[in-house]
Coordinates of C-alpha atoms in Angstrom, one line a residue:
Chain A
M476 CA 0.0 0.0 0.0
T477 CA 1.2 3.4 -0.8
E478 CA 1.8 5.9 1.9
Y479 CA -1.1 8.2 2.6
A480 CA -0.3 11.8 3.4
P481 CA -3.3 13.6 4.7
H482 CA -3.7 17.1 3.2
L483 CA -6.6 19.5 3.3
D484 CA -7.1 21.2 0.0
T485 CA -10.5 22.6 -1.2
N486 CA -11.4 19.4 -3.0
T487 CA -11.0 17.3 0.2
I488 CA -13.0 19.7 2.3
V489 CA -15.8 19.8 -0.3
N490 CA -15.7 16.0 -0.5
F491 CA -16.0 15.5 3.2
G492 CA -18.7 18.3 3.4
L493 CA -20.8 16.5 0.8
L494 CA -20.3 13.1 2.4
A495 CA -21.4 14.6 5.7
M496 CA -24.5 16.0 4.1
L497 CA -25.3 12.6 2.6
L498 CA -25.0 11.0 6.0
A499 CA -27.3 13.7 7.5
V500 CA -29.9 13.1 4.8
L501 CA -29.6 9.4 5.3
V502 CA -30.3 9.7 9.0
A503 CA -33.2 11.9 8.3
I504 CA -34.6 9.3 5.8
V505 CA -34.3 6.6 8.4
R506 CA -35.9 8.6 11.2
T507 CA -38.9 10.1 9.4
R508 CA -42.3 8.4 9.6
S509 CA -43.7 10.3 6.6
L510 CA -43.1 8.5 3.4
L511 CA -43.7 11.7 1.5
A512 CA -40.8 13.4 3.3
A513 CA -38.7 10.2 2.8
V514 CA -39.2 10.3 -0.9
L515 CA -38.3 14.0 -1.1
L516 CA -35.2 13.4 1.1
M517 CA -34.2 10.6 -1.3
G518 CA -34.4 13.1 -4.1
I519 CA -32.1 15.5 -2.2
Y520 CA -29.8 12.5 -1.5
S521 CA -29.5 11.9 -5.2
L522 CA -28.9 15.5 -5.9
I523 CA -26.1 15.7 -3.4
S524 CA -24.5 12.5 -4.8
A525 CA -24.7 14.1 -8.2
V526 CA -22.8 17.1 -7.0
W527 CA -20.3 14.8 -5.4
F528 CA -19.8 13.0 -8.6
V529 CA -19.2 16.3 -10.4
V530 CA -16.5 17.1 -7.8
L531 CA -15.0 13.7 -8.6
D532 CA -14.9 14.6 -12.3
A533 CA -17.5 11.9 -13.2
A534 CA -19.8 14.2 -15.2
D535 CA -21.6 11.4 -17.0
V536 CA -22.5 9.6 -13.8
A537 CA -23.5 12.8 -12.2
F538 CA -25.8 13.6 -15.0
T539 CA -27.5 10.2 -14.8
E540 CA -27.8 10.5 -11.0
A541 CA -29.4 13.9 -11.3
V542 CA -31.9 13.1 -14.0
V543 CA -32.8 9.6 -12.8
G544 CA -32.3 9.7 -9.0
A545 CA -33.4 13.2 -8.3
G546 CA -35.7 13.6 -11.2
V547 CA -37.8 10.8 -12.6
S548 CA -37.6 8.3 -9.7
T549 CA -38.9 10.9 -7.3
A550 CA -41.8 11.4 -9.6
F551 CA -42.4 7.6 -9.8
L552 CA -42.2 7.2 -6.0
L553 CA -44.6 10.0 -5.5
G554 CA -46.9 8.3 -7.9
A555 CA -46.5 5.0 -6.0
I556 CA -47.3 6.8 -2.7
L557 CA -50.4 8.3 -4.2
L558 CA -51.6 4.6 -4.7
T559 CA -50.8 3.6 -1.1
R560 CA -50.4 5.6 2.1
T561 CA -48.2 8.5 3.2
E562 CA -47.3 7.2 6.7
S563 CA -45.1 4.2 7.4
L564 CA -46.6 1.6 9.7
T565 CA -45.2 1.4 13.2
K566 CA -43.8 -2.0 14.1
R567 CA -43.3 -3.9 17.3
W568 CA -39.6 -4.0 18.2
Q569 CA -39.6 -7.8 18.2
D570 CA -40.3 -7.7 14.5
M571 CA -37.3 -5.5 13.9
V572 CA -34.7 -7.6 15.6
M573 CA -33.9 -9.9 12.7
P574 CA -33.9 -7.2 10.0
G575 CA -31.8 -5.1 12.3
L576 CA -29.3 -7.9 12.8
V577 CA -29.1 -8.5 9.0
C578 CA -28.5 -4.8 8.4
V579 CA -25.8 -4.6 11.0
G580 CA -24.1 -7.7 9.7
A581 CA -24.1 -6.5 6.1
G582 CA -22.7 -3.1 7.3
V583 CA -19.9 -4.8 9.2
L584 CA -19.1 -6.9 6.1
L585 CA -19.0 -3.8 3.9
F586 CA -16.7 -2.0 6.3
Y587 CA -14.5 -5.0 6.4
A588 CA -14.4 -5.1 2.6
A589 CA -13.8 -1.4 2.4
L590 CA -10.5 -1.9 4.2
D591 CA -9.2 -3.7 1.2
L592 CA -10.2 -1.1 -1.3
P593 CA -7.4 0.9 -2.9
L594 CA -6.9 4.5 -1.8
F595 CA -8.9 7.2 -3.5
G596 CA -7.0 8.3 -6.6
D597 CA -4.3 5.6 -6.2
P598 CA -2.6 5.3 -9.6
S599 CA -1.7 1.7 -9.0
A600 CA -5.3 0.7 -8.2
P601 CA -6.6 -2.0 -10.6
A602 CA -9.2 0.3 -12.0
N603 CA -6.6 2.9 -13.0
A604 CA -3.8 0.6 -13.9
H605 CA -5.3 -2.0 -16.4
V606 CA -8.5 -1.5 -18.3
G607 CA -8.9 2.1 -17.4
R608 CA -5.5 2.9 -18.8
F609 CA -6.2 0.8 -21.8
Y610 CA -9.4 2.8 -22.5
I611 CA -7.7 6.1 -22.1
E612 CA -4.8 5.2 -24.4
E613 CA -6.6 3.3 -27.1
T614 CA -10.0 5.0 -27.5
K615 CA -8.6 7.4 -30.0
N616 CA -7.3 4.6 -32.1
D617 CA -10.1 2.1 -31.7
V618 CA -13.2 4.2 -31.6
G619 CA -12.2 7.8 -32.3
V620 CA -14.8 9.7 -30.2
P621 CA -13.7 12.4 -27.8
N622 CA -15.8 11.3 -24.8
I623 CA -14.1 8.2 -23.5
V624 CA -17.0 7.4 -21.2
T625 CA -19.3 7.1 -24.3
A626 CA -16.7 5.0 -26.0
V627 CA -16.5 2.6 -23.0
L628 CA -20.3 2.6 -22.5
A629 CA -21.4 2.2 -26.1
S630 CA -18.5 0.4 -27.8
Y631 CA -16.0 -1.4 -25.6
R632 CA -18.8 -2.4 -23.2
G633 CA -21.7 -2.3 -25.6
F634 CA -22.8 -5.7 -24.4
D635 CA -23.2 -4.5 -20.8
T636 CA -25.1 -1.5 -22.0
L637 CA -27.4 -3.8 -24.0
G638 CA -28.0 -5.6 -20.8
E639 CA -28.8 -2.4 -19.0
T640 CA -31.2 -1.4 -21.7
I641 CA -33.0 -4.7 -21.5
V642 CA -33.1 -4.3 -17.7
V643 CA -35.0 -1.0 -18.2
F644 CA -37.3 -2.6 -20.7
A645 CA -37.9 -5.6 -18.3
G646 CA -38.6 -3.1 -15.4
G647 CA -41.2 -1.4 -17.5
I648 CA -42.8 -4.7 -18.4
G649 CA -42.8 -5.6 -14.7
V650 CA -44.6 -2.4 -13.8
A651 CA -47.0 -2.9 -16.6
L652 CA -47.8 -6.5 -15.4
M653 CA -48.6 -5.2 -12.0
L654 CA -50.4 -2.0 -12.8
G655 CA -51.4 -2.2 -16.5
F656 CA -50.3 0.2 -19.2
G657 CA -52.7 2.9 -17.8
E658 CA -55.2 2.7 -20.6
R659 CA -57.5 0.3 -18.6
S660 CA -58.9 3.2 -16.5
M661 CA -58.9 5.5 -19.5
G662 CA -61.0 3.1 -21.5
D663 CA -63.4 1.9 -18.8
L664 CA -64.2 5.0 -16.9
P665 CA -66.7 7.6 -18.1
P666 CA -65.1 10.8 -19.2
A667 CA -66.1 12.6 -15.9
L668 CA -63.9 10.2 -14.0
R669 CA -60.8 10.3 -16.2
S670 CA -58.0 11.2 -13.8
P671 CA -60.1 13.8 -11.9
V672 CA -57.2 15.2 -10.0
M673 CA -55.3 16.1 -13.1
E674 CA -58.4 17.2 -15.0
A675 CA -59.3 19.5 -12.2
L676 CA -55.7 20.9 -12.3
A677 CA -56.0 21.6 -16.0
E678 CA -59.5 23.1 -15.7
S679 CA -58.8 25.3 -12.7
D680 CA -58.0 29.0 -13.3
H681 CA -55.5 28.9 -10.4
H682 CA -53.0 27.2 -12.6
V683 CA -52.7 29.7 -15.4
V684 CA -49.1 30.5 -14.4
L685 CA -48.2 26.8 -14.4
R686 CA -49.7 26.2 -17.7
S687 CA -48.1 29.2 -19.4
V688 CA -44.6 28.3 -18.0
A689 CA -45.1 24.7 -18.9
K690 CA -46.1 25.5 -22.4
L691 CA -42.9 27.5 -22.7
L692 CA -40.6 24.9 -21.0
I693 CA -41.8 21.6 -22.4
P694 CA -40.5 22.1 -26.0
I695 CA -37.2 23.4 -24.6
I696 CA -36.9 20.4 -22.3
A697 CA -37.6 18.0 -25.2
L698 CA -35.1 19.9 -27.4
Y699 CA -32.5 19.7 -24.6
A700 CA -33.0 15.9 -24.5
F701 CA -32.0 15.7 -28.1
Y702 CA -29.0 17.9 -27.5
V703 CA -27.9 15.6 -24.7
Q704 CA -28.6 12.6 -27.0
F705 CA -26.6 13.8 -30.0
H706 CA -23.9 15.5 -28.0
G707 CA -23.1 12.3 -26.1
E708 CA -20.2 11.5 -28.3
V709 CA -18.3 14.7 -27.5
G710 CA -19.6 15.7 -24.1
A711 CA -21.4 14.4 -21.0
G712 CA -24.7 12.7 -21.8
G713 CA -26.1 10.0 -24.0
G714 CA -29.2 7.8 -24.5
F715 CA -30.0 7.1 -20.9
Q716 CA -30.0 10.8 -19.8
A717 CA -31.7 12.0 -22.9
G718 CA -34.4 9.4 -22.6
V719 CA -35.2 10.3 -19.1
I720 CA -35.2 14.0 -19.9
F721 CA -37.6 13.5 -22.8
A722 CA -39.8 11.4 -20.5
V723 CA -39.8 14.2 -17.9
A724 CA -41.0 16.6 -20.6
V725 CA -43.9 14.2 -21.3
I726 CA -44.6 13.7 -17.5
L727 CA -44.7 17.5 -17.0
H728 CA -47.2 17.8 -19.8
A729 CA -49.4 15.1 -18.2
L730 CA -49.2 16.7 -14.7
I731 CA -50.2 20.1 -16.0
F732 CA -52.5 19.5 -18.9
G733 CA -54.1 16.2 -17.8
L734 CA -53.3 12.6 -18.6
A735 CA -56.0 12.3 -21.3
D736 CA -54.4 15.1 -23.4
T737 CA -51.0 13.5 -23.1
M738 CA -52.3 10.1 -24.0
D739 CA -53.8 11.7 -27.1
A740 CA -50.4 13.0 -28.1
I741 CA -48.4 10.0 -27.1
P742 CA -50.7 6.9 -27.0
P743 CA -49.7 4.1 -24.6
E744 CA -49.4 1.8 -27.6
L745 CA -46.8 4.1 -29.1
A746 CA -44.8 4.1 -25.9
R747 CA -45.0 0.3 -25.7
A748 CA -43.9 -0.1 -29.3
F749 CA -40.9 2.3 -28.9
A750 CA -39.8 0.6 -25.8
A751 CA -39.5 -2.7 -27.8
L752 CA -38.2 -1.0 -30.9
G753 CA -35.2 0.4 -28.9
V754 CA -34.1 -3.0 -27.8
L755 CA -34.6 -4.3 -31.3
L756 CA -32.6 -1.5 -32.8
Y757 CA -29.7 -2.1 -30.3
S758 CA -29.5 -5.8 -30.8
G759 CA -30.2 -5.4 -34.5
V760 CA -26.9 -3.4 -34.8
G761 CA -25.2 -6.3 -33.1
V762 CA -26.6 -8.9 -35.5
I763 CA -25.7 -6.8 -38.6
N764 CA -22.1 -6.8 -37.4
M765 CA -22.3 -10.6 -37.2
I766 CA -23.7 -10.8 -40.7
N767 CA -20.9 -8.6 -42.0
G768 CA -18.3 -11.0 -40.5
G769 CA -17.6 -9.4 -37.1
N770 CA -18.4 -10.2 -33.6
F771 CA -21.7 -9.2 -31.9
L772 CA -21.7 -5.4 -31.4
D773 CA -18.3 -5.0 -33.0
Y774 CA -19.1 -1.8 -34.9
D775 CA -16.0 -2.0 -37.1
H776 CA -18.1 -4.4 -39.1
L777 CA -21.2 -2.3 -39.2
F778 CA -20.5 -1.5 -42.8
P779 CA -18.8 -4.0 -45.2
L780 CA -15.1 -3.4 -45.0
A781 CA -14.8 -2.4 -48.7
F782 CA -17.6 0.1 -48.3
E783 CA -16.1 1.7 -45.2
A784 CA -12.7 1.9 -46.8
G785 CA -14.3 4.0 -49.6
L786 CA -15.8 6.5 -47.1
P787 CA -13.9 9.9 -46.9
G788 CA -11.3 10.0 -44.1
S789 CA -11.8 6.3 -43.2
H790 CA -9.2 4.8 -40.9
L791 CA -9.0 1.9 -43.3
S792 CA -7.5 4.2 -45.9
G793 CA -5.2 6.1 -43.6
G794 CA -7.7 8.6 -42.2
Y795 CA -8.9 9.0 -38.7
H796 CA -12.6 8.5 -39.0
H797 CA -14.0 5.2 -37.6
W798 CA -17.3 5.5 -39.5
G799 CA -18.6 2.1 -38.3
Q800 CA -17.9 3.1 -34.7
H801 CA -19.5 6.5 -35.2
F802 CA -22.7 5.2 -36.7
G803 CA -22.9 2.1 -34.5
I804 CA -22.7 4.4 -31.4
I805 CA -25.3 6.8 -32.7
I806 CA -27.7 4.0 -33.6
I807 CA -27.4 2.1 -30.3
E808 CA -27.7 5.4 -28.4
L809 CA -30.9 6.0 -30.4
G810 CA -32.1 2.5 -29.3
V811 CA -31.3 3.4 -25.7
L812 CA -33.2 6.7 -26.0
F813 CA -36.2 4.9 -27.4
T814 CA -36.3 2.2 -24.8
V815 CA -35.6 4.5 -21.8
A816 CA -38.0 7.3 -22.8
A817 CA -40.8 5.0 -23.8
T818 CA -40.4 2.8 -20.8
M819 CA -40.5 5.8 -18.4
I820 CA -43.5 7.2 -20.2
A821 CA -45.3 3.8 -20.1
M822 CA -44.5 3.5 -16.4
F823 CA -45.8 6.9 -15.6
Y824 CA -49.0 6.1 -17.5
A825 CA -49.3 2.9 -15.4
F826 CA -49.0 4.8 -12.1
A827 CA -51.1 7.8 -13.2
G828 CA -53.8 5.5 -14.7
R829 CA -54.1 3.6 -11.4
A830 CA -54.2 6.9 -9.5
A831 CA -57.3 7.8 -11.5
D832 CA -58.8 4.4 -10.4
V833 CA -58.1 5.1 -6.8
V834 CA -59.5 8.6 -6.8
G835 CA -62.5 7.4 -8.9
E836 CA -63.2 4.6 -6.4
G837 CA -63.1 7.1 -3.6
A838 CA -65.5 9.4 -5.4
R839 CA -67.9 6.6 -6.0
G840 CA -67.7 5.0 -2.6
Chain B
M775 CA -6.6 46.0 -20.3
A776 CA -5.3 43.3 -18.1
D777 CA -6.3 45.4 -15.1
V778 CA -9.9 45.6 -16.3
L779 CA -10.0 41.8 -16.7
F780 CA -8.6 41.4 -13.2
W781 CA -11.3 43.6 -11.7
I782 CA -14.0 41.9 -13.7
D783 CA -12.8 38.6 -12.2
Q784 CA -12.8 40.1 -8.7
L785 CA -16.3 41.4 -9.3
G786 CA -17.4 38.0 -10.4
M787 CA -16.0 36.4 -7.2
A788 CA -17.7 39.1 -5.1
L789 CA -21.1 38.4 -6.8
A790 CA -20.7 34.6 -6.3
L791 CA -19.8 35.1 -2.6
A792 CA -22.8 37.4 -2.2
G793 CA -24.9 34.7 -3.7
G794 CA -23.6 32.2 -1.2
I795 CA -24.2 34.5 1.7
L796 CA -27.7 35.1 0.5
S797 CA -28.5 31.4 0.4
V798 CA -27.3 31.0 4.0
I799 CA -29.6 33.9 5.0
G800 CA -32.5 32.3 3.1
S801 CA -31.9 29.0 4.8
L802 CA -32.0 30.8 8.2
G803 CA -35.3 32.4 7.1
V804 CA -36.7 28.9 6.2
L805 CA -35.8 27.7 9.7
R806 CA -36.9 30.7 11.7
F807 CA -40.0 32.0 10.0
P808 CA -43.4 31.1 11.6
D809 CA -45.6 29.6 8.8
L810 CA -45.4 28.1 5.3
Y811 CA -45.9 31.4 3.4
T812 CA -43.2 33.4 5.1
R813 CA -40.9 30.4 4.9
L814 CA -41.7 30.1 1.2
H815 CA -41.0 33.8 0.8
A816 CA -37.6 33.4 2.4
A817 CA -36.8 30.3 0.3
S818 CA -38.0 31.4 -3.1
I819 CA -36.7 35.0 -3.1
T820 CA -33.3 34.1 -1.8
D821 CA -33.2 31.0 -4.0
T822 CA -33.8 32.9 -7.2
G823 CA -31.7 35.9 -6.0
A824 CA -28.8 33.8 -4.9
A825 CA -28.8 31.8 -8.1
T826 CA -28.9 35.0 -10.1
L827 CA -25.9 36.4 -8.2
M828 CA -23.9 33.2 -8.4
L829 CA -24.6 32.6 -12.1
F830 CA -23.8 36.2 -13.0
G831 CA -20.6 36.0 -10.9
L832 CA -19.6 32.8 -12.6
A833 CA -20.4 34.3 -16.0
L834 CA -18.2 37.3 -15.3
M835 CA -15.4 35.0 -14.2
A836 CA -15.8 32.9 -17.4
G837 CA -15.3 35.9 -19.5
F838 CA -16.7 36.4 -23.0
S839 CA -17.1 32.7 -23.9
Q840 CA -19.4 29.8 -24.5
E841 CA -19.5 29.0 -20.8
A842 CA -20.8 32.5 -20.0
L843 CA -23.6 32.0 -22.5
K844 CA -24.5 28.6 -21.0
L845 CA -24.6 30.2 -17.5
L846 CA -26.9 32.9 -18.8
I847 CA -29.2 30.2 -20.3
A848 CA -29.2 28.4 -16.9
W849 CA -30.1 31.7 -15.3
A850 CA -33.0 32.1 -17.6
F851 CA -34.2 28.6 -16.8
V852 CA -33.9 29.3 -13.0
M853 CA -35.8 32.6 -13.4
L854 CA -38.6 30.7 -15.1
T855 CA -38.8 27.6 -13.0
S856 CA -38.0 28.7 -9.5
P857 CA -40.7 31.4 -9.1
T858 CA -43.2 29.0 -10.8
A859 CA -42.4 26.2 -8.4
S860 CA -42.9 28.6 -5.4
H861 CA -46.1 29.8 -6.9
A862 CA -47.3 26.2 -7.4
L863 CA -46.4 25.3 -3.8
A864 CA -48.1 28.4 -2.3
N865 CA -51.1 27.8 -4.6
A866 CA -51.4 24.1 -3.5
A867 CA -51.1 25.1 0.2
W868 CA -53.8 27.8 -0.1
S869 CA -56.1 25.5 -2.1
S870 CA -55.8 22.8 0.5
G871 CA -56.9 25.2 3.3
Q872 CA -53.6 26.4 4.7
K873 CA -54.0 29.9 6.1
P874 CA -51.2 32.3 6.7
K875 CA -50.5 33.3 10.3
L876 CA -51.7 36.8 10.9
G877 CA -51.4 39.2 13.9
A878 CA -48.7 40.3 16.2
F879 CA -45.6 38.2 16.3
S880 CA -42.9 38.7 18.8
L881 CA -39.5 38.4 17.2
M882 CA -37.7 38.2 20.6
S883 CA -39.6 35.3 22.1
G884 CA -40.3 33.6 18.7
K885 CA -43.8 32.9 19.9
R886 CA -47.1 34.0 18.6
E887 CA -49.4 36.3 20.7
P888 CA -51.8 33.9 22.5
A889 CA -54.9 36.0 21.5
E890 CA -54.7 35.1 17.8
A891 CA -57.1 32.6 16.3
D892 CA -55.8 29.1 15.5
T893 CA -54.7 29.1 11.8
A894 CA -55.4 25.5 11.1
S895 CA -59.1 25.7 11.9
G896 CA -59.8 28.4 9.3
E897 CA -62.3 27.7 6.5
K898 CA -61.1 26.2 3.3
G899 CA -59.6 29.0 1.3
G900 CA -59.2 29.4 -2.4
A901 CA -61.9 27.0 -3.6
P902 CA -64.1 28.5 -6.3

């Protein structure tokens, strides 16, 4: 182990400050009985972690944490709470002994394992010495995109990212299996009962400010999603972040203008179809590579070699453009965008559609 | 010329620092004020104002560049969303029957005068 010389520079102070804030929020989450407060505190937790990731120079991860952790998952959890209750049940202490023991045991094991972790920023740590170094040195020759994170995510580790995309897709299907795609309530209920809360919001004159600002912001948010999408090769961002941001624009529309209007604009069938299309697009790129004689998701074989050699500035004819890699990354990121955005929208439809049921049942009973 | 740039940089730092101090003052207000509306007042005004000061300070420090433009766009976004969020919160509170605390309020003791009516039992406000 290398010698550790403690020093207090600004970065260290900010790091410890943010970690202390994370700890404080964590204690608050554990102690609060209100699930609503817990959900909002978890959003704050994600936001602080995102800031911490920025301090650690992990802009892509910070971006994902901010949009997923602090943004859309807070909205989903609020939707879930709307379907259940806002206070957690109080339990007898006897019921909490075993879970408590398991938690303490897991914590002790994690602390024990943490002792073996390399020091923060240690250049000889495995993550920095072997593959990390390889990616940094070879991305320019192998893939030719400026953002190494995107190169690792979409090209070197394209198979892992395919798995993540499928996980998102499977998660959406899981929610749909439990709650439906949201159109059940829309179809069965009379128009008067269609998501009364949101319809009341849209009808009420109190919300003219919200509606004006939302009308202004929704197109900008959607446009920003596409900026993040197509800028992912050169800067922070990519399909996951862009998909979530686009879904947030749609969710904002549903919250302000009513679920029925949003479902007219983006029908649940469309969301379902795009969720599947994204996975198909991603794995389709992999299969095309195999047809052209490469490995699965080896974008160098996205185009037939003779064709790529004829493209201007191709690396096969002495240039520096890896056209197969460029197009492969763009297409699979598009697949990720489709799957993530459509799955998030479908999941929101599922929650919001059931909320209409719950409120409707309350109104009838 | 270099002197002007130096002072612009200093001005940017001063603005950012003022923004930081303003956020601390706003947090104090959120903790100390008696009811939701005054707390929201402290939170929203200082939130928007502090963000404005910080983003303008950072833009001054960034100089005439793309970063400055991005910071100004972020500022425009904050100016649109932050007051709207505060408005939505206050509107929701009012619609659900939350009444502001009125009457004499002793700053020294931090307690309300006992003669005032209970705020929670007010009639439902804002409903059409």
